[in-house]
Structure formats: structure tokens, C-alpha cells
PDB file of C-alpha atoms in Angstrom:
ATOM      1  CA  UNK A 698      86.392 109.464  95.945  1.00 82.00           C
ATOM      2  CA  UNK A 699      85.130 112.671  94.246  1.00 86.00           C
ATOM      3  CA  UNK A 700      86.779 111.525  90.565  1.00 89.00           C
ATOM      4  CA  UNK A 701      85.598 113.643  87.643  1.00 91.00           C
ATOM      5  CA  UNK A 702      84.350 111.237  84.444  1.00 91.00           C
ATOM      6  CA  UNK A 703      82.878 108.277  87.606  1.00 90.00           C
ATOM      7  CA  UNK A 704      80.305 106.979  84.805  1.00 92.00           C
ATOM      8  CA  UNK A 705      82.300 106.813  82.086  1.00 94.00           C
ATOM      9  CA  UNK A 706      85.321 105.062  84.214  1.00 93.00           C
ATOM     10  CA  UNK A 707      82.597 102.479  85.251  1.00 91.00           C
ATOM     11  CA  UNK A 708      81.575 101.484  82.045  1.00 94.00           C
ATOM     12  CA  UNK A 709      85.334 101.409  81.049  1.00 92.00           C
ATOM     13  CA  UNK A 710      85.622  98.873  83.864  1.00 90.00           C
ATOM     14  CA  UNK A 711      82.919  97.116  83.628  1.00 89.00           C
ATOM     15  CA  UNK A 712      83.554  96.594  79.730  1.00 91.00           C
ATOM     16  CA  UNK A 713      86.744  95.450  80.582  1.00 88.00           C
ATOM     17  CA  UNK A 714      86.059  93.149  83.350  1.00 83.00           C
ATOM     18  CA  UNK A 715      84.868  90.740  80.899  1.00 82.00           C
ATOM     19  CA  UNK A 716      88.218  89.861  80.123  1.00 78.00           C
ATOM     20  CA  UNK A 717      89.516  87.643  82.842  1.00 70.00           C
ATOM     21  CA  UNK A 718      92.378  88.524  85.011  1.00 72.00           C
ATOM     22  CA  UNK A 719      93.503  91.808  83.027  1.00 82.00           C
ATOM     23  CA  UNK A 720      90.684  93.128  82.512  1.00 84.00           C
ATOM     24  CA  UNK A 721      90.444  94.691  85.764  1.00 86.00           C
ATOM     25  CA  UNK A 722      94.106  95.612  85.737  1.00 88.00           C
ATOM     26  CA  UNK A 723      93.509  97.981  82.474  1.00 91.00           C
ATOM     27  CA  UNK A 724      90.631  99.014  83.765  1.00 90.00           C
ATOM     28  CA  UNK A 725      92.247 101.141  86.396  1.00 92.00           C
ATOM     29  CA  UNK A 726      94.861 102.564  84.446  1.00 94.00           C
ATOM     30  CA  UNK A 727      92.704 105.535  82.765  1.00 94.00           C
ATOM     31  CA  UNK A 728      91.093 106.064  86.536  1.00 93.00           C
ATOM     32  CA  UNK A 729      94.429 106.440  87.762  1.00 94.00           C
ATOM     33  CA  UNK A 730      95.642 108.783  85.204  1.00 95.00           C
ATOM     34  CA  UNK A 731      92.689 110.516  85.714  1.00 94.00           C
ATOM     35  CA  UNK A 732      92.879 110.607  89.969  1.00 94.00           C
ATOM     36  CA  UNK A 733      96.458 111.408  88.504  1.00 94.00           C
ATOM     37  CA  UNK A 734      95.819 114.526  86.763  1.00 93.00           C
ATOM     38  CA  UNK A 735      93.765 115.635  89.979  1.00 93.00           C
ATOM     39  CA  UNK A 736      96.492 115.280  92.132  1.00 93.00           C
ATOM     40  CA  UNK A 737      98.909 112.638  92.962  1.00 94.00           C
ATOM     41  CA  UNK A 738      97.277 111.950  96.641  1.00 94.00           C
ATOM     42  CA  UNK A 739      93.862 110.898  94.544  1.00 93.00           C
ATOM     43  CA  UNK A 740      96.057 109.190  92.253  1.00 94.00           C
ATOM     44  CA  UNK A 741      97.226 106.884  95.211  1.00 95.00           C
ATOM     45  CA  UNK A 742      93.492 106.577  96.682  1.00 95.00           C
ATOM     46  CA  UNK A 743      92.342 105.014  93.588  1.00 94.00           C
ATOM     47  CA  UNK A 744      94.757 103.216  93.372  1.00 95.00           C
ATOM     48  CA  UNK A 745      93.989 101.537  96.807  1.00 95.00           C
ATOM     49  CA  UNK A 746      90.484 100.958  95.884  1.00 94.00           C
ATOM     50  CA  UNK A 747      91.549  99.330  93.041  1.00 92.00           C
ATOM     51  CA  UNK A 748      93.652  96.698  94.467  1.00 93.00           C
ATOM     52  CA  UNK A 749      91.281  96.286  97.590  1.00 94.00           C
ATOM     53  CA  UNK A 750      87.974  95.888  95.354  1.00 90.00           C
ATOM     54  CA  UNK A 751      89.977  93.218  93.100  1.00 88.00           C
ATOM     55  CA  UNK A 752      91.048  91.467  95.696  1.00 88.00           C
ATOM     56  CA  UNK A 753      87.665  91.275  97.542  1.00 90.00           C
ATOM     57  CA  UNK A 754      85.757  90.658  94.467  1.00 85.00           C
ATOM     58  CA  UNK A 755      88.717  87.953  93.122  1.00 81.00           C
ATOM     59  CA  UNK A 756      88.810  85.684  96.528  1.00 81.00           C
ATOM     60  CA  UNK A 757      85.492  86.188  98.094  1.00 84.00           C
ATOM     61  CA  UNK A 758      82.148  87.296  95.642  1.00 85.00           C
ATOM     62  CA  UNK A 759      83.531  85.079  92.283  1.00 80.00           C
ATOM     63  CA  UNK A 760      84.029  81.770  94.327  1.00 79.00           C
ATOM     64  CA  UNK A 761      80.903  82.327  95.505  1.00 82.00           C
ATOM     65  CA  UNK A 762      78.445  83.252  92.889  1.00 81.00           C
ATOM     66  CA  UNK A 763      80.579  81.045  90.744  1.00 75.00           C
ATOM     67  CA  UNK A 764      79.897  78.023  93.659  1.00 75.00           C
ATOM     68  CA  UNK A 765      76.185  79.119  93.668  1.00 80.00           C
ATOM     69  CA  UNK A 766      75.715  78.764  90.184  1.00 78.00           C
ATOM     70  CA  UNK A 767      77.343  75.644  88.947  1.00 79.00           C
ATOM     71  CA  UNK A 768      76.407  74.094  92.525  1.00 81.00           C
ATOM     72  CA  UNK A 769      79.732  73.348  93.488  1.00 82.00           C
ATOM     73  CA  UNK A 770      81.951  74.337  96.789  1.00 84.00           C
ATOM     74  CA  UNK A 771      83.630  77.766  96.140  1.00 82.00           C
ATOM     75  CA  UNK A 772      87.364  76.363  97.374  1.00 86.00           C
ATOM     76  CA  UNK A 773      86.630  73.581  94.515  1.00 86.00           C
ATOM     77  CA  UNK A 774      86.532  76.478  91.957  1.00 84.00           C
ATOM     78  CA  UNK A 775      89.429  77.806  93.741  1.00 85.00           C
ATOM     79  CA  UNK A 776      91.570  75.169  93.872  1.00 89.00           C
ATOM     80  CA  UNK A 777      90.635  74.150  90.063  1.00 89.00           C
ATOM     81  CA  UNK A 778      91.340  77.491  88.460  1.00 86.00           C
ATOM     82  CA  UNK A 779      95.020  77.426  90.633  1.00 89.00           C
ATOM     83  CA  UNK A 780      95.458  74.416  89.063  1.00 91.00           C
ATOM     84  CA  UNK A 781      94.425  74.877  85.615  1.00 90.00           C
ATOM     85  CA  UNK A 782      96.477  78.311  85.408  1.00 89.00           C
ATOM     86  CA  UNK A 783      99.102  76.965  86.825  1.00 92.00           C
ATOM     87  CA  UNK A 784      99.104  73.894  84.475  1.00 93.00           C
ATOM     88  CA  UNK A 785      98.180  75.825  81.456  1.00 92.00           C
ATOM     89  CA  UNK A 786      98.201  79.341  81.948  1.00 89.00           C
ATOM     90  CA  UNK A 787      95.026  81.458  80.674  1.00 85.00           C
ATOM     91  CA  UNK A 788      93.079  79.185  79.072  1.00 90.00           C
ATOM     92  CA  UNK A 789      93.396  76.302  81.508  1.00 90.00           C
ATOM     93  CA  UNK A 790      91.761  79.180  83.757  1.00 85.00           C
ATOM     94  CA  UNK A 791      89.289  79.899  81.831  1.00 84.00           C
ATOM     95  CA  UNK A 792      88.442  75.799  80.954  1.00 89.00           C
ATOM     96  CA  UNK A 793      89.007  75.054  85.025  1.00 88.00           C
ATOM     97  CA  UNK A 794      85.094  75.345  85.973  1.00 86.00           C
ATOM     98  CA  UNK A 795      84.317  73.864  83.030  1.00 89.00           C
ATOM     99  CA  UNK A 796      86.240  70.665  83.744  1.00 91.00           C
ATOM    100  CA  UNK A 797      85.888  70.328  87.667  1.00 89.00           C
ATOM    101  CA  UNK A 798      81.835  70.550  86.796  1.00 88.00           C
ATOM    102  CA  UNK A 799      82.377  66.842  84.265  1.00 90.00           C
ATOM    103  CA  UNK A 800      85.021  65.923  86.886  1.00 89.00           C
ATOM    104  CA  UNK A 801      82.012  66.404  89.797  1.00 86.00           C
ATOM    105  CA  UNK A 802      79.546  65.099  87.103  1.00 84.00           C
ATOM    106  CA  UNK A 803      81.375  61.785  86.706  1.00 86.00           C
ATOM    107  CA  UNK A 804      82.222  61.599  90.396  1.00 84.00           C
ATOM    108  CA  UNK A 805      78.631  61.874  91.156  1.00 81.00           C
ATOM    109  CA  UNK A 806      77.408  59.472  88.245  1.00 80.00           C
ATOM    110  CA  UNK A 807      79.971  56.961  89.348  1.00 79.00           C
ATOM    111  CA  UNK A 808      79.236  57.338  93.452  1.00 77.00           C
ATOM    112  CA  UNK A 809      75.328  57.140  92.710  1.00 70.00           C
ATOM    113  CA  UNK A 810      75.376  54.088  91.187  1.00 63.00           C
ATOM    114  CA  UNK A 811      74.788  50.293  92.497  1.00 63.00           C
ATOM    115  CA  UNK A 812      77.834  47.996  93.230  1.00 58.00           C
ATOM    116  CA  UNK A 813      76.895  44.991  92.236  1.00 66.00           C
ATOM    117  CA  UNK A 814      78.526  41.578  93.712  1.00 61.00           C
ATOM    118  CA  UNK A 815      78.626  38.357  92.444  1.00 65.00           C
ATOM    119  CA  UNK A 816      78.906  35.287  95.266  1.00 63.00           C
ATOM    120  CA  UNK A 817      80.412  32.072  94.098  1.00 59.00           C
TER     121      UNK A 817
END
């Protein structure tokens, strides 16, 4: 994009990232007032790349690195941080992998093990 202070914006993002959800969304405030005192054209550019990059990295590279790493399916993570954000706002999304890995643990305990029957 051509955006005077590039390293310096990175490492504001990428400090900020670490907080979940807004993170990202502060993060692209000084790179927009920056684009911003360019012109108002770059303004809108980074802008764009913001939300596009978010999005990408928020429905396609988390699930999956997150899915690769705990060894679960990627649309399980999904579907368990919906529901624990939903349920319980930021911390049930930050507690949602946690939980769905002891909900797949005791799934997995309980499936692997013998059924025993008794005959009369």
C-alpha cells in the first residue's frame, strides 16, 4: 500500500492481536489515521485490507491452526467459540477451546472403553 511508519504499524498490530477480538480492531485505527493523513483514498484502502485480512485470518487460518494444534475439527472450534460467546460473552470465548478439548476428551474416554454385559 505504500504507508509511511509499515514497521512500526506491524508491531502495533501484532502487539495488539494478542487481545482477542479487539485487538485487531484497534490495531487499525492508528494505520487508518495514518493512510488518513496521506489522503483519504489510502485511508479507504487500508481500511479494506483491514477488514479483508480479519476476516480471512478470523474464519479460515485460526480454525485451522487452532484444529491442527489441539487435534480437533476446525468447525468444532467454530461452533464452540459461537457458542461460548454467545452464552457468555468474552470469556466463554476465550474458555470455548478449552472446554470442547475435556468435552472431546471425555467423549473419547467414554467411546474407547468396553461395554460390559451381564447375561442372566
Amino acid at each position: 500500500i505504500g504507508l509511511p511508519y509499515a514497521g512500526v504499524l506491524g508491531l502495533i498490530a501484532a502487539l495488539l492481536e494478542i487481545v482477542p477480538t479487539v485487538g485487531p480492531v484497534l490495531a487499525s485505527v492508528p494505520a487508518i489515521l495514518v493512510g488518513l493523513s496521506e489522503s483519504f483514498e489510502t485511508a479507504l484502502i487500508v481500511t479494506v485490507a483491514y477488514i479483508v485480512i480479519q476476516q480471512i485470518e478470523s474464519h479460515l487460518v485460526t480454525p485451522m491452526l487452532m484444529g491442527r494444534t489441539v487435534k480437533l475439527h476446525p468447525i468444532v472450534i467454530i461452533l464452540g467459540f459461537l457458542c461460548g460467546t454467545i452464552l457468555f460473552g468474552i470469556i466463554g470465548g476465550l474458555l470455548s477451546v478449552p472446554v470442547a478439548l475435556v468435552v472431546s476428551a471425555f467423549v473419547d474416554s467414554y467411546r474407547s472403553e468396553p461395554i460390559e454385559v451381564t447375561e442372566k
